[in-house]
PDB file of C-alpha atoms in Angstrom:
ATOM      1  CA  UNK D1256     -13.528 -18.461  11.256  1.00  0.00           C
ATOM      2  CA  UNK D1257     -17.500 -17.629  11.118  1.00  0.00           C
ATOM      3  CA  UNK D1258     -18.853 -16.200   8.033  1.00  0.00           C
ATOM      4  CA  UNK D1259     -19.600 -12.968   9.694  1.00  0.00           C
ATOM      5  CA  UNK D1260     -15.439 -12.462  10.295  1.00  0.00           C
ATOM      6  CA  UNK D1261     -15.048 -13.041   7.209  1.00  0.00           C
ATOM      7  CA  UNK D1262     -16.961 -10.867   5.338  1.00  0.00           C
ATOM      8  CA  UNK D1263     -15.585  -8.304   7.637  1.00  0.00           C
ATOM      9  CA  UNK D1264     -11.971  -9.479   6.666  1.00  0.00           C
ATOM     10  CA  UNK D1265     -13.341  -8.969   3.085  1.00  0.00           C
ATOM     11  CA  UNK D1266     -14.667  -6.052   3.324  1.00  0.00           C
ATOM     12  CA  UNK D1267     -11.418  -4.475   4.582  1.00  0.00           C
ATOM     13  CA  UNK D1268      -9.241  -6.257   1.864  1.00  0.00           C
ATOM     14  CA  UNK D1269     -11.924  -4.704  -0.567  1.00  0.00           C
ATOM     15  CA  UNK D1270     -11.261  -1.308   1.030  1.00  0.00           C
ATOM     16  CA  UNK D1271      -7.538  -1.774   1.138  1.00  0.00           C
ATOM     17  CA  UNK D1272      -7.243  -2.738  -2.055  1.00  0.00           C
ATOM     18  CA  UNK D1273      -8.873   0.147  -3.873  1.00  0.00           C
ATOM     19  CA  UNK D1274      -7.691   2.907  -0.781  1.00  0.00           C
ATOM     20  CA  UNK D1275      -4.286   1.785  -3.097  1.00  0.00           C
ATOM     21  CA  UNK D1276      -5.100   2.666  -6.379  1.00  0.00           C
ATOM     22  CA  UNK D1277      -5.892   5.794  -7.857  1.00  0.00           C
ATOM     23  CA  UNK D1278      -9.581   5.446  -6.483  1.00  0.00           C
ATOM     24  CA  UNK D1279     -10.081   7.379  -3.892  1.00  0.00           C
ATOM     25  CA  UNK D1280     -10.754   5.675  -0.199  1.00  0.00           C
ATOM     26  CA  UNK D1281     -10.178   5.715   3.254  1.00  0.00           C
ATOM     27  CA  UNK D1282      -9.648   2.113   4.386  1.00  0.00           C
ATOM     28  CA  UNK D1283      -7.813   3.311   8.032  1.00  0.00           C
ATOM     29  CA  UNK D1284     -11.410   3.935   9.086  1.00  0.00           C
ATOM     30  CA  UNK D1285     -12.329   0.773   8.299  1.00  0.00           C
ATOM     31  CA  UNK D1286      -9.916  -1.373  10.118  1.00  0.00           C
ATOM     32  CA  UNK D1287      -9.980   1.130  12.954  1.00  0.00           C
ATOM     33  CA  UNK D1288     -13.823   0.233  13.129  1.00  0.00           C
ATOM     34  CA  UNK D1289     -13.060  -3.128  12.712  1.00  0.00           C
ATOM     35  CA  UNK D1290     -10.615  -3.370  15.481  1.00  0.00           C
ATOM     36  CA  UNK D1291     -12.689  -1.310  17.725  1.00  0.00           C
ATOM     37  CA  UNK D1292     -15.828  -3.608  17.510  1.00  0.00           C
ATOM     38  CA  UNK D1293     -13.940  -6.845  17.133  1.00  0.00           C
ATOM     39  CA  UNK D1294     -10.402  -6.682  18.763  1.00  0.00           C
ATOM     40  CA  UNK D1295     -10.209 -10.503  18.686  1.00  0.00           C
ATOM     41  CA  UNK D1296      -9.419  -9.431  14.884  1.00  0.00           C
ATOM     42  CA  UNK D1297      -6.999  -7.349  15.330  1.00  0.00           C
ATOM     43  CA  UNK D1298      -3.718  -9.471  13.830  1.00  0.00           C
ATOM     44  CA  UNK D1299      -5.733 -10.851  11.104  1.00  0.00           C
ATOM     45  CA  UNK D1300      -7.134  -7.233  10.163  1.00  0.00           C
ATOM     46  CA  UNK D1301      -3.304  -5.666   9.892  1.00  0.00           C
ATOM     47  CA  UNK D1302      -2.464  -8.490   7.796  1.00  0.00           C
ATOM     48  CA  UNK D1303      -5.388  -8.369   5.829  1.00  0.00           C
ATOM     49  CA  UNK D1304      -5.036  -4.467   5.280  1.00  0.00           C
ATOM     50  CA  UNK D1305      -1.311  -4.264   4.785  1.00  0.00           C
ATOM     51  CA  UNK D1306      -1.472  -7.272   2.270  1.00  0.00           C
ATOM     52  CA  UNK D1307      -4.407  -5.798   0.301  1.00  0.00           C
ATOM     53  CA  UNK D1308      -3.176  -2.198   0.308  1.00  0.00           C
ATOM     54  CA  UNK D1309      -0.014  -3.589  -0.968  1.00  0.00           C
ATOM     55  CA  UNK D1310      -1.268  -5.700  -3.503  1.00  0.00           C
ATOM     56  CA  UNK D1311      -3.374  -2.003  -4.789  1.00  0.00           C
ATOM     57  CA  UNK D1312      -0.102  -0.498  -4.587  1.00  0.00           C
ATOM     58  CA  UNK D1313       1.615  -3.089  -7.029  1.00  0.00           C
ATOM     59  CA  UNK D1314      -1.184  -2.790  -9.206  1.00  0.00           C
ATOM     60  CA  UNK D1315      -0.279   0.700  -9.908  1.00  0.00           C
ATOM     61  CA  UNK D1316       3.746  -0.060  -9.975  1.00  0.00           C
ATOM     62  CA  UNK D1317       2.579  -2.661 -13.006  1.00  0.00           C
ATOM     63  CA  UNK D1318       0.603   0.029 -14.336  1.00  0.00           C
ATOM     64  CA  UNK D1319       3.571   2.162 -14.735  1.00  0.00           C
ATOM     65  CA  UNK D1320       5.530  -0.655 -16.065  1.00  0.00           C
ATOM     66  CA  UNK D1321       3.611  -1.140 -18.816  1.00  0.00           C
ATOM     67  CA  UNK D1322       4.165   2.671 -20.069  1.00  0.00           C
ATOM     68  CA  UNK D1323       5.997   2.613 -22.664  1.00  0.00           C
ATOM     69  CA  UNK D1324       9.367   4.663 -21.586  1.00  0.00           C
ATOM     70  CA  UNK D1325      11.647   6.671 -24.245  1.00  0.00           C
ATOM     71  CA  UNK D1326      12.819   8.992 -21.560  1.00  0.00           C
ATOM     72  CA  UNK D1327      12.208   9.366 -17.843  1.00  0.00           C
ATOM     73  CA  UNK D1328      10.600  12.441 -16.553  1.00  0.00           C
ATOM     74  CA  UNK D1329      12.870  14.844 -14.605  1.00  0.00           C
ATOM     75  CA  UNK D1330       9.763  14.897 -11.812  1.00  0.00           C
ATOM     76  CA  UNK D1331      11.334  11.147 -10.978  1.00  0.00           C
ATOM     77  CA  UNK D1332      14.462  12.121 -10.484  1.00  0.00           C
ATOM     78  CA  UNK D1333      13.603  11.469  -6.165  1.00  0.00           C
ATOM     79  CA  UNK D1334      12.351   8.019  -7.000  1.00  0.00           C
ATOM     80  CA  UNK D1335      15.049   7.238  -9.306  1.00  0.00           C
ATOM     81  CA  UNK D1336      17.765   8.852  -6.566  1.00  0.00           C
ATOM     82  CA  UNK D1337      16.187   6.895  -3.163  1.00  0.00           C
ATOM     83  CA  UNK D1338      14.973   3.954  -5.165  1.00  0.00           C
ATOM     84  CA  UNK D1339      12.563   0.800  -4.106  1.00  0.00           C
ATOM     85  CA  UNK D1340      13.249   2.621  -0.504  1.00  0.00           C
ATOM     86  CA  UNK D1341      11.205   5.592  -1.254  1.00  0.00           C
ATOM     87  CA  UNK D1342       8.349   3.168  -1.142  1.00  0.00           C
ATOM     88  CA  UNK D1343       8.119   3.321   2.203  1.00  0.00           C
ATOM     89  CA  UNK D1344       6.263   6.123   1.651  1.00  0.00           C
ATOM     90  CA  UNK D1345       3.717   5.047  -0.495  1.00  0.00           C
ATOM     91  CA  UNK D1346       1.064   5.009   2.448  1.00  0.00           C
ATOM     92  CA  UNK D1347       0.872   8.971   2.244  1.00  0.00           C
ATOM     93  CA  UNK D1348      -2.068  10.273   0.644  1.00  0.00           C
ATOM     94  CA  UNK D1349      -1.823  11.351  -3.041  1.00  0.00           C
ATOM     95  CA  UNK D1350       2.308  10.873  -3.344  1.00  0.00           C
ATOM     96  CA  UNK D1351       1.763   7.076  -2.450  1.00  0.00           C
ATOM     97  CA  UNK D1352       0.064   6.308  -5.763  1.00  0.00           C
ATOM     98  CA  UNK D1353       2.766   8.710  -7.806  1.00  0.00           C
ATOM     99  CA  UNK D1354       5.542   6.542  -5.922  1.00  0.00           C
ATOM    100  CA  UNK D1355       4.528   3.393  -6.854  1.00  0.00           C
ATOM    101  CA  UNK D1356       3.859   4.331 -10.985  1.00  0.00           C
ATOM    102  CA  UNK D1357       6.858   6.261 -10.999  1.00  0.00           C
ATOM    103  CA  UNK D1358       8.428   2.865  -9.391  1.00  0.00           C
ATOM    104  CA  UNK D1359       7.059   1.144 -12.286  1.00  0.00           C
ATOM    105  CA  UNK D1360       8.059   3.658 -14.735  1.00  0.00           C
ATOM    106  CA  UNK D1361      11.586   3.277 -13.556  1.00  0.00           C
ATOM    107  CA  UNK D1362      11.471  -0.543 -13.724  1.00  0.00           C
ATOM    108  CA  UNK D1363      12.816  -0.433 -10.510  1.00  0.00           C
ATOM    109  CA  UNK D1364      13.066  -4.319  -8.536  1.00  0.00           C
ATOM    110  CA  UNK D1365       9.261  -5.390  -8.345  1.00  0.00           C
ATOM    111  CA  UNK D1366      10.562  -7.808  -5.167  1.00  0.00           C
ATOM    112  CA  UNK D1367      12.201  -4.921  -3.200  1.00  0.00           C
ATOM    113  CA  UNK D1368       9.399  -2.651  -4.128  1.00  0.00           C
ATOM    114  CA  UNK D1369       6.930  -4.991  -2.672  1.00  0.00           C
ATOM    115  CA  UNK D1370       8.868  -5.541   0.683  1.00  0.00           C
ATOM    116  CA  UNK D1371       9.512  -1.850   0.773  1.00  0.00           C
ATOM    117  CA  UNK D1372       5.486  -0.959  -0.200  1.00  0.00           C
ATOM    118  CA  UNK D1373       4.646  -3.864   2.660  1.00  0.00           C
ATOM    119  CA  UNK D1374       6.544  -2.458   5.218  1.00  0.00           C
ATOM    120  CA  UNK D1375       5.111   1.455   4.895  1.00  0.00           C
ATOM    121  CA  UNK D1376       2.055   0.616   4.770  1.00  0.00           C
ATOM    122  CA  UNK D1377       2.221  -2.155   7.413  1.00  0.00           C
ATOM    123  CA  UNK D1378       3.440   0.487   9.676  1.00  0.00           C
ATOM    124  CA  UNK D1379       1.275   2.939   8.711  1.00  0.00           C
ATOM    125  CA  UNK D1380      -1.498   0.453   9.816  1.00  0.00           C
ATOM    126  CA  UNK D1381       0.008  -1.007  12.931  1.00  0.00           C
ATOM    127  CA  UNK D1382      -0.404   3.197  14.023  1.00  0.00           C
ATOM    128  CA  UNK D1383      -3.875   3.315  13.144  1.00  0.00           C
ATOM    129  CA  UNK D1384      -4.589  -0.034  15.209  1.00  0.00           C
ATOM    130  CA  UNK D1385      -2.928   0.978  18.331  1.00  0.00           C
ATOM    131  CA  UNK D1386      -5.104   4.193  18.203  1.00  0.00           C
ATOM    132  CA  UNK D1387      -8.183   2.783  17.874  1.00  0.00           C
ATOM    133  CA  UNK D1388      -7.222   0.212  20.748  1.00  0.00           C
TER     134      UNK D1388
END
C-alpha cells in the first residue's frame, strides 16, 4: 500500500473515531468521497471506518462505565430492557452516543456491546459505500 493510500485511510479513521465521540463530525462524507475517488480501497475503507467508529463508540461506553453509579436513572429503561442489542442503533445521530454511554453506565457486557455496536456501524457504512458506488 502506498503512502497516499495510508494517509487517506488514516484520515478516514480519525474522522470515523471522532464522529463516534461526543465531538461533532460526519465520517460518512469522508468515506463516500474516498470510495468515489479510490474505488479499489472500498473494502479497506469500509473496515477502517467501521473499526474506528466502533472504537470511538467504545470510548464513550468506557466513559459511561467509569461514572459512579448509585441509582440508575429511569431514562435508561429502554437500554436496560434491550441490553447490548440496543447498540445496533449506536450509529444514529444524537441518540447513538447516549446509547453507548448508557450501556457503560448500566455495566452491560463489553464484548456483547462491542459486537452489536460494530454490526450496526458496519451496516450503516455498508449502505454509505453502496450509495457512493
